[in-house]
Amino acid sequence: LSLKLMKNPALVKELADVAKDEALLQGVLMRIQESPNSSELVTYAPFTLFPSPVPKAVFLQALEVQTHFNTLVDKISQDSDFLQEALANTIEVDDFTARLFRIHQQILEEGRSQKIVLGLNRSDYMLDQRQDGTSALKQIEINTFAASFGGLSSRTPDVHRHILKVAGRPEESRQILDNNPAAGLARAVAKAWELYGSERAFVMFLVEEVQRNIFDQRYVESELWRRNIPTIRKRFDDVCGSGSLDQDKRLFVDGKEVAVVYFRNGYMPQNYTSEECWDARLMMERSRAVKCPDISTHLAGTKKVQQVLARPGVLEKFFPDQPEAVKQIRATFAGLYTLDMGPEGDQTVEMALAAPDRYVLKPQREGGGNNIYGAEIRQVLEGLKDATQRTAYILMDKINPAPVQNYLLRQGGPLTLSNCLSELGAFGAYVRHGADMIMNECVGHLLRTKSSEHSDGGVAAGVAVLDNPLLI
């Protein structure tokens, strides 16, 4: 979009007011910070005033490779030897990952009760700017747990279409892509529910106490209700207080049979506020209910697994007769480096200390705001360079996207033109029944944009805002 349009203050102010109203009309909603558990007062979820340009080739590349990433995550989750080997050093020093791994081991020893596997994930990328001006799609991470904003991102295309029409740009308005991840995610949940085989059983959304972005999840729930699939919302405390397994390992919560547990909570240490929360997680994992994700798929999404997958020959192990799939996946990898004890890890430490601005230091955590950048990398690694605690991290090349200008609209925020960076996500959904893959699809996309002054953090963390790609 032209700078002439973006630098017309009167028009921008008018468009911003129209945009906020349209966001409310379309249901791009969030609860306010002051009352995060009440829907009495809501505001618009933060979003960009204009859609952001994204090269068509890399956008299509992200969508096309998603089914291979679905397959990869599923194969990793079934390979207990690979998970054991990949995470062996990490679980020695990272208590949270170790506790998850112990649950994984207990389930393996008892024998998995769950025959149906449901995966709802999101692979996130940034566009690395090459010296010749072209962009390369580089993966930041794959979220196998609580991949959010499938609901709200289904509602934002119409907002940007309307803004562009009001701005007198009907051609660009028609270029905004349809996008409905909520329907695709719900379709996969519905398939898993059907395979479970009880019309009286519920889909349980396991949620946290603070629910500011509840509308994002509600859109997926409403898609399920349209299919006559009942849903309930429970917390760890609820499962612990009223949850039980019968002799067939069916899960009951408040007397209701649960067919599918869709985890929206449980990916951060602070989600487990007591030992009872861990007991509830174990009980759910032991049950016949379809967990999304199950414990092994949760572990498949760790940063350490991401780093190990970048080693030569590892992808070939999971795709022995599919060189094209290996090529497509590997093309998205940024440089990933081990911090395990030994010569290779020592070399990684020295490399990071010599040029910390070229890398990102990543712990085994999800949810945004956990990564370490710049001078802080040097500070952390100088303290840990000879300690086994360094193996709780991996090192990754820093991706350098080209900034674009846009306005970031958020409640109470100033209307200023900012230099922005965008992150593209592709939603994947798959269902496996025993050995048979019943569904494997890319079901939509997510574009999030933030001011270039912020290194890390998503929409829920209050840094990024929702966006739409304008393909160029």
PDB file of C-alpha atoms in Angstrom, residues 193-368:
ATOM      1  CA  TRP A 193     -14.984 -37.351  18.520  1.00  0.00           C
ATOM      2  CA  GLU A 194     -16.825 -39.486  15.933  1.00  0.00           C
ATOM      3  CA  LEU A 195     -14.094 -42.141  16.027  1.00  0.00           C
ATOM      4  CA  TYR A 196     -14.328 -42.264  19.826  1.00  0.00           C
ATOM      5  CA  GLY A 197     -17.843 -43.564  19.257  1.00  0.00           C
ATOM      6  CA  SER A 198     -20.106 -42.135  21.965  1.00  0.00           C
ATOM      7  CA  GLU A 199     -22.668 -39.482  21.079  1.00  0.00           C
ATOM      8  CA  ARG A 200     -23.157 -38.669  24.775  1.00  0.00           C
ATOM      9  CA  ALA A 201     -19.452 -37.907  25.349  1.00  0.00           C
ATOM     10  CA  PHE A 202     -18.142 -34.339  25.449  1.00  0.00           C
ATOM     11  CA  VAL A 203     -15.232 -32.419  23.988  1.00  0.00           C
ATOM     12  CA  MET A 204     -13.517 -30.854  27.000  1.00  0.00           C
ATOM     13  CA  PHE A 205     -11.557 -27.618  26.591  1.00  0.00           C
ATOM     14  CA  LEU A 206      -8.986 -27.594  29.389  1.00  0.00           C
ATOM     15  CA  VAL A 207      -8.534 -23.893  30.128  1.00  0.00           C
ATOM     16  CA  GLU A 208      -6.685 -21.615  32.533  1.00  0.00           C
ATOM     17  CA  GLU A 209      -8.113 -19.205  35.065  1.00  0.00           C
ATOM     18  CA  VAL A 210      -7.455 -16.029  33.070  1.00  0.00           C
ATOM     19  CA  GLN A 211      -9.409 -16.089  29.792  1.00  0.00           C
ATOM     20  CA  ARG A 212      -8.819 -12.775  28.000  1.00  0.00           C
ATOM     21  CA  ASN A 213      -8.711 -14.362  24.558  1.00  0.00           C
ATOM     22  CA  ILE A 214     -11.700 -16.639  25.178  1.00  0.00           C
ATOM     23  CA  PHE A 215     -13.427 -15.603  21.948  1.00  0.00           C
ATOM     24  CA  ASP A 216     -10.614 -17.184  19.951  1.00  0.00           C
ATOM     25  CA  GLN A 217     -11.506 -20.546  21.515  1.00  0.00           C
ATOM     26  CA  ARG A 218     -15.258 -19.914  21.438  1.00  0.00           C
ATOM     27  CA  TYR A 219     -15.257 -19.810  17.638  1.00  0.00           C
ATOM     28  CA  VAL A 220     -13.874 -23.346  17.506  1.00  0.00           C
ATOM     29  CA  GLU A 221     -16.420 -24.437  20.123  1.00  0.00           C
ATOM     30  CA  SER A 222     -19.295 -22.882  18.192  1.00  0.00           C
ATOM     31  CA  GLU A 223     -18.213 -24.808  15.082  1.00  0.00           C
ATOM     32  CA  LEU A 224     -18.474 -28.010  17.147  1.00  0.00           C
ATOM     33  CA  TRP A 225     -21.924 -27.133  18.475  1.00  0.00           C
ATOM     34  CA  ARG A 226     -23.061 -26.605  14.868  1.00  0.00           C
ATOM     35  CA  ARG A 227     -22.127 -30.249  14.352  1.00  0.00           C
ATOM     36  CA  ASN A 228     -24.168 -31.209  17.461  1.00  0.00           C
ATOM     37  CA  ILE A 229     -20.999 -32.029  19.408  1.00  0.00           C
ATOM     38  CA  PRO A 230     -21.307 -30.909  23.054  1.00  0.00           C
ATOM     39  CA  THR A 231     -18.403 -29.100  24.723  1.00  0.00           C
ATOM     40  CA  ILE A 232     -17.478 -28.283  28.315  1.00  0.00           C
ATOM     41  CA  ARG A 233     -14.783 -26.015  29.747  1.00  0.00           C
ATOM     42  CA  LYS A 234     -12.790 -27.210  32.771  1.00  0.00           C
ATOM     43  CA  ARG A 235      -9.584 -26.334  34.614  1.00  0.00           C
ATOM     44  CA  PHE A 236      -6.966 -28.638  36.089  1.00  0.00           C
ATOM     45  CA  ASP A 237      -8.567 -28.127  39.517  1.00  0.00           C
ATOM     46  CA  ASP A 238     -11.946 -29.272  38.171  1.00  0.00           C
ATOM     47  CA  VAL A 239     -10.444 -32.436  36.678  1.00  0.00           C
ATOM     48  CA  CYS A 240      -8.618 -33.144  39.894  1.00  0.00           C
ATOM     49  CA  GLY A 241     -11.677 -32.521  42.038  1.00  0.00           C
ATOM     50  CA  SER A 242     -14.299 -34.406  40.035  1.00  0.00           C
ATOM     51  CA  GLY A 243     -12.355 -36.453  37.460  1.00  0.00           C
ATOM     52  CA  SER A 244     -12.166 -40.242  37.443  1.00  0.00           C
ATOM     53  CA  LEU A 245     -11.383 -43.230  35.241  1.00  0.00           C
ATOM     54  CA  ASP A 246     -13.641 -46.263  35.060  1.00  0.00           C
ATOM     55  CA  GLN A 247     -12.386 -49.825  34.598  1.00  0.00           C
ATOM     56  CA  ASP A 248     -12.249 -49.287  30.811  1.00  0.00           C
ATOM     57  CA  LYS A 249     -10.164 -46.123  31.347  1.00  0.00           C
ATOM     58  CA  ARG A 250     -12.940 -43.862  30.157  1.00  0.00           C
ATOM     59  CA  LEU A 251     -12.520 -40.348  31.560  1.00  0.00           C
ATOM     60  CA  PHE A 252     -15.380 -38.729  33.488  1.00  0.00           C
ATOM     61  CA  VAL A 253     -15.413 -35.141  34.778  1.00  0.00           C
ATOM     62  CA  ASP A 254     -18.425 -33.960  36.807  1.00  0.00           C
ATOM     63  CA  GLY A 255     -20.095 -37.221  35.813  1.00  0.00           C
ATOM     64  CA  LYS A 256     -19.758 -36.442  32.092  1.00  0.00           C
ATOM     65  CA  GLU A 257     -17.833 -38.778  29.793  1.00  0.00           C
ATOM     66  CA  VAL A 258     -15.030 -36.978  27.933  1.00  0.00           C
ATOM     67  CA  ALA A 259     -14.232 -38.100  24.384  1.00  0.00           C
ATOM     68  CA  VAL A 260     -11.645 -35.426  23.547  1.00  0.00           C
ATOM     69  CA  VAL A 261      -9.453 -33.276  25.808  1.00  0.00           C
ATOM     70  CA  TYR A 262      -8.352 -30.176  23.907  1.00  0.00           C
ATOM     71  CA  PHE A 263      -5.550 -28.690  26.011  1.00  0.00           C
ATOM     72  CA  ARG A 264      -5.574 -24.886  25.984  1.00  0.00           C
ATOM     73  CA  ASN A 265      -3.553 -24.883  29.185  1.00  0.00           C
ATOM     74  CA  GLY A 266      -0.598 -26.892  30.491  1.00  0.00           C
ATOM     75  CA  TYR A 267       2.347 -25.851  28.330  1.00  0.00           C
ATOM     76  CA  MET A 268       4.114 -23.666  30.910  1.00  0.00           C
ATOM     77  CA  PRO A 269       5.455 -24.599  34.377  1.00  0.00           C
ATOM     78  CA  GLN A 270       3.267 -21.939  36.008  1.00  0.00           C
ATOM     79  CA  ASN A 271       0.159 -23.708  34.646  1.00  0.00           C
ATOM     80  CA  TYR A 272       0.830 -26.496  37.170  1.00  0.00           C
ATOM     81  CA  THR A 273       0.072 -24.600  40.373  1.00  0.00           C
ATOM     82  CA  SER A 274       0.044 -27.712  42.574  1.00  0.00           C
ATOM     83  CA  GLU A 275       0.879 -31.412  42.612  1.00  0.00           C
ATOM     84  CA  GLU A 276      -2.829 -32.012  42.002  1.00  0.00           C
ATOM     85  CA  CYS A 277      -2.463 -30.410  38.556  1.00  0.00           C
ATOM     86  CA  TRP A 278       0.239 -32.939  37.681  1.00  0.00           C
ATOM     87  CA  ASP A 279      -2.009 -35.734  39.015  1.00  0.00           C
ATOM     88  CA  ALA A 280      -4.820 -34.464  36.758  1.00  0.00           C
ATOM     89  CA  ARG A 281      -2.507 -34.422  33.727  1.00  0.00           C
ATOM     90  CA  LEU A 282      -1.433 -37.997  34.416  1.00  0.00           C
ATOM     91  CA  MET A 283      -5.028 -39.162  34.859  1.00  0.00           C
ATOM     92  CA  MET A 284      -6.040 -37.621  31.542  1.00  0.00           C
ATOM     93  CA  GLU A 285      -3.033 -39.152  29.797  1.00  0.00           C
ATOM     94  CA  ARG A 286      -3.883 -42.601  31.188  1.00  0.00           C
ATOM     95  CA  SER A 287      -7.451 -42.358  29.890  1.00  0.00           C
ATOM     96  CA  ARG A 288      -8.967 -43.554  26.619  1.00  0.00           C
ATOM     97  CA  ALA A 289      -9.976 -39.978  25.802  1.00  0.00           C
ATOM     98  CA  VAL A 290      -8.330 -38.406  22.756  1.00  0.00           C
ATOM     99  CA  LYS A 291      -5.790 -35.873  24.051  1.00  0.00           C
ATOM    100  CA  CYS A 292      -4.804 -32.934  21.890  1.00  0.00           C
ATOM    101  CA  PRO A 293      -1.894 -33.077  22.260  1.00  0.00           C
ATOM    102  CA  ASP A 294      -1.093 -36.353  23.980  1.00  0.00           C
ATOM    103  CA  ILE A 295       2.055 -36.322  26.092  1.00  0.00           C
ATOM    104  CA  SER A 296       4.372 -37.665  23.376  1.00  0.00           C
ATOM    105  CA  THR A 297       3.127 -35.064  20.869  1.00  0.00           C
ATOM    106  CA  HIS A 298       3.684 -32.387  23.526  1.00  0.00           C
ATOM    107  CA  LEU A 299       7.327 -33.531  23.798  1.00  0.00           C
ATOM    108  CA  ALA A 300       7.665 -33.645  20.002  1.00  0.00           C
ATOM    109  CA  GLY A 301       7.150 -29.864  19.991  1.00  0.00           C
ATOM    110  CA  THR A 302      10.104 -29.061  22.275  1.00  0.00           C
ATOM    111  CA  LYS A 303      12.931 -26.829  21.069  1.00  0.00           C
ATOM    112  CA  LYS A 304      15.470 -29.604  21.637  1.00  0.00           C
ATOM    113  CA  VAL A 305      13.605 -31.892  19.227  1.00  0.00           C
ATOM    114  CA  GLN A 306      13.523 -29.009  16.719  1.00  0.00           C
ATOM    115  CA  GLN A 307      17.319 -28.707  16.949  1.00  0.00           C
ATOM    116  CA  VAL A 308      17.926 -32.462  16.647  1.00  0.00           C
ATOM    117  CA  LEU A 309      15.738 -32.632  13.522  1.00  0.00           C
ATOM    118  CA  ALA A 310      18.129 -30.239  11.769  1.00  0.00           C
ATOM    119  CA  ARG A 311      21.027 -32.710  12.079  1.00  0.00           C
ATOM    120  CA  PRO A 312      22.091 -34.467   8.857  1.00  0.00           C
ATOM    121  CA  GLY A 313      20.200 -37.688   8.189  1.00  0.00           C
ATOM    122  CA  VAL A 314      17.521 -37.266  10.878  1.00  0.00           C
ATOM    123  CA  LEU A 315      14.640 -36.242   8.603  1.00  0.00           C
ATOM    124  CA  GLU A 316      15.517 -39.135   6.277  1.00  0.00           C
ATOM    125  CA  LYS A 317      14.862 -41.508   9.189  1.00  0.00           C
ATOM    126  CA  PHE A 318      11.239 -40.313   9.329  1.00  0.00           C
ATOM    127  CA  PHE A 319      10.781 -40.017   5.547  1.00  0.00           C
ATOM    128  CA  PRO A 320      12.938 -42.887   4.232  1.00  0.00           C
ATOM    129  CA  ASP A 321      11.407 -42.970   0.730  1.00  0.00           C
ATOM    130  CA  GLN A 322      10.332 -39.335   0.371  1.00  0.00           C
ATOM    131  CA  PRO A 323      13.322 -37.192  -0.620  1.00  0.00           C
ATOM    132  CA  GLU A 324      11.018 -34.397  -1.825  1.00  0.00           C
ATOM    133  CA  ALA A 325       9.315 -34.138   1.597  1.00  0.00           C
ATOM    134  CA  VAL A 326      12.737 -34.020   3.280  1.00  0.00           C
ATOM    135  CA  LYS A 327      13.848 -31.288   0.888  1.00  0.00           C
ATOM    136  CA  GLN A 328      10.718 -29.198   1.474  1.00  0.00           C
ATOM    137  CA  ILE A 329      10.977 -29.443   5.264  1.00  0.00           C
ATOM    138  CA  ARG A 330      14.737 -28.834   5.401  1.00  0.00           C
ATOM    139  CA  ALA A 331      14.418 -25.738   3.197  1.00  0.00           C
ATOM    140  CA  THR A 332      12.523 -24.039   6.047  1.00  0.00           C
ATOM    141  CA  PHE A 333      15.153 -24.719   8.740  1.00  0.00           C
ATOM    142  CA  ALA A 334      17.283 -21.891  10.074  1.00  0.00           C
ATOM    143  CA  GLY A 335      20.663 -22.793  11.561  1.00  0.00           C
ATOM    144  CA  LEU A 336      20.113 -24.756  14.806  1.00  0.00           C
ATOM    145  CA  TYR A 337      22.935 -25.638  17.211  1.00  0.00           C
ATOM    146  CA  THR A 338      23.296 -27.910  20.239  1.00  0.00           C
ATOM    147  CA  LEU A 339      24.472 -26.737  23.647  1.00  0.00           C
ATOM    148  CA  ASP A 340      25.053 -30.273  24.939  1.00  0.00           C
ATOM    149  CA  MET A 341      28.253 -30.829  26.890  1.00  0.00           C
ATOM    150  CA  GLY A 342      31.212 -31.699  24.663  1.00  0.00           C
ATOM    151  CA  PRO A 343      33.223 -30.193  21.798  1.00  0.00           C
ATOM    152  CA  GLU A 344      30.194 -29.432  19.584  1.00  0.00           C
ATOM    153  CA  GLY A 345      28.353 -27.625  22.374  1.00  0.00           C
ATOM    154  CA  ASP A 346      31.550 -25.785  23.370  1.00  0.00           C
ATOM    155  CA  GLN A 347      31.885 -24.556  19.801  1.00  0.00           C
ATOM    156  CA  THR A 348      28.267 -23.308  19.885  1.00  0.00           C
ATOM    157  CA  VAL A 349      28.979 -21.364  23.088  1.00  0.00           C
ATOM    158  CA  GLU A 350      32.059 -19.708  21.600  1.00  0.00           C
ATOM    159  CA  MET A 351      30.179 -18.867  18.410  1.00  0.00           C
ATOM    160  CA  ALA A 352      27.348 -17.219  20.383  1.00  0.00           C
ATOM    161  CA  LEU A 353      29.707 -15.290  22.675  1.00  0.00           C
ATOM    162  CA  ALA A 354      31.647 -13.958  19.679  1.00  0.00           C
ATOM    163  CA  ALA A 355      28.561 -12.614  17.846  1.00  0.00           C
ATOM    164  CA  PRO A 356      25.461 -12.702  20.106  1.00  0.00           C
ATOM    165  CA  ASP A 357      23.435 -10.430  17.805  1.00  0.00           C
ATOM    166  CA  ARG A 358      23.425 -13.151  15.145  1.00  0.00           C
ATOM    167  CA  TYR A 359      21.578 -15.694  17.286  1.00  0.00           C
ATOM    168  CA  VAL A 360      18.580 -16.443  19.516  1.00  0.00           C
ATOM    169  CA  LEU A 361      18.942 -18.507  22.697  1.00  0.00           C
ATOM    170  CA  LYS A 362      15.842 -20.639  23.274  1.00  0.00           C
ATOM    171  CA  PRO A 363      14.731 -22.488  26.422  1.00  0.00           C
ATOM    172  CA  GLN A 364      12.244 -25.393  26.333  1.00  0.00           C
ATOM    173  CA  ARG A 365       9.235 -23.120  26.819  1.00  0.00           C
ATOM    174  CA  GLU A 366       6.123 -22.085  24.891  1.00  0.00           C
ATOM    175  CA  GLY A 367       3.801 -19.111  25.049  1.00  0.00           C
ATOM    176  CA  GLY A 368       6.046 -16.266  23.879  1.00  0.00           C
TER     177      GLY A 368
END
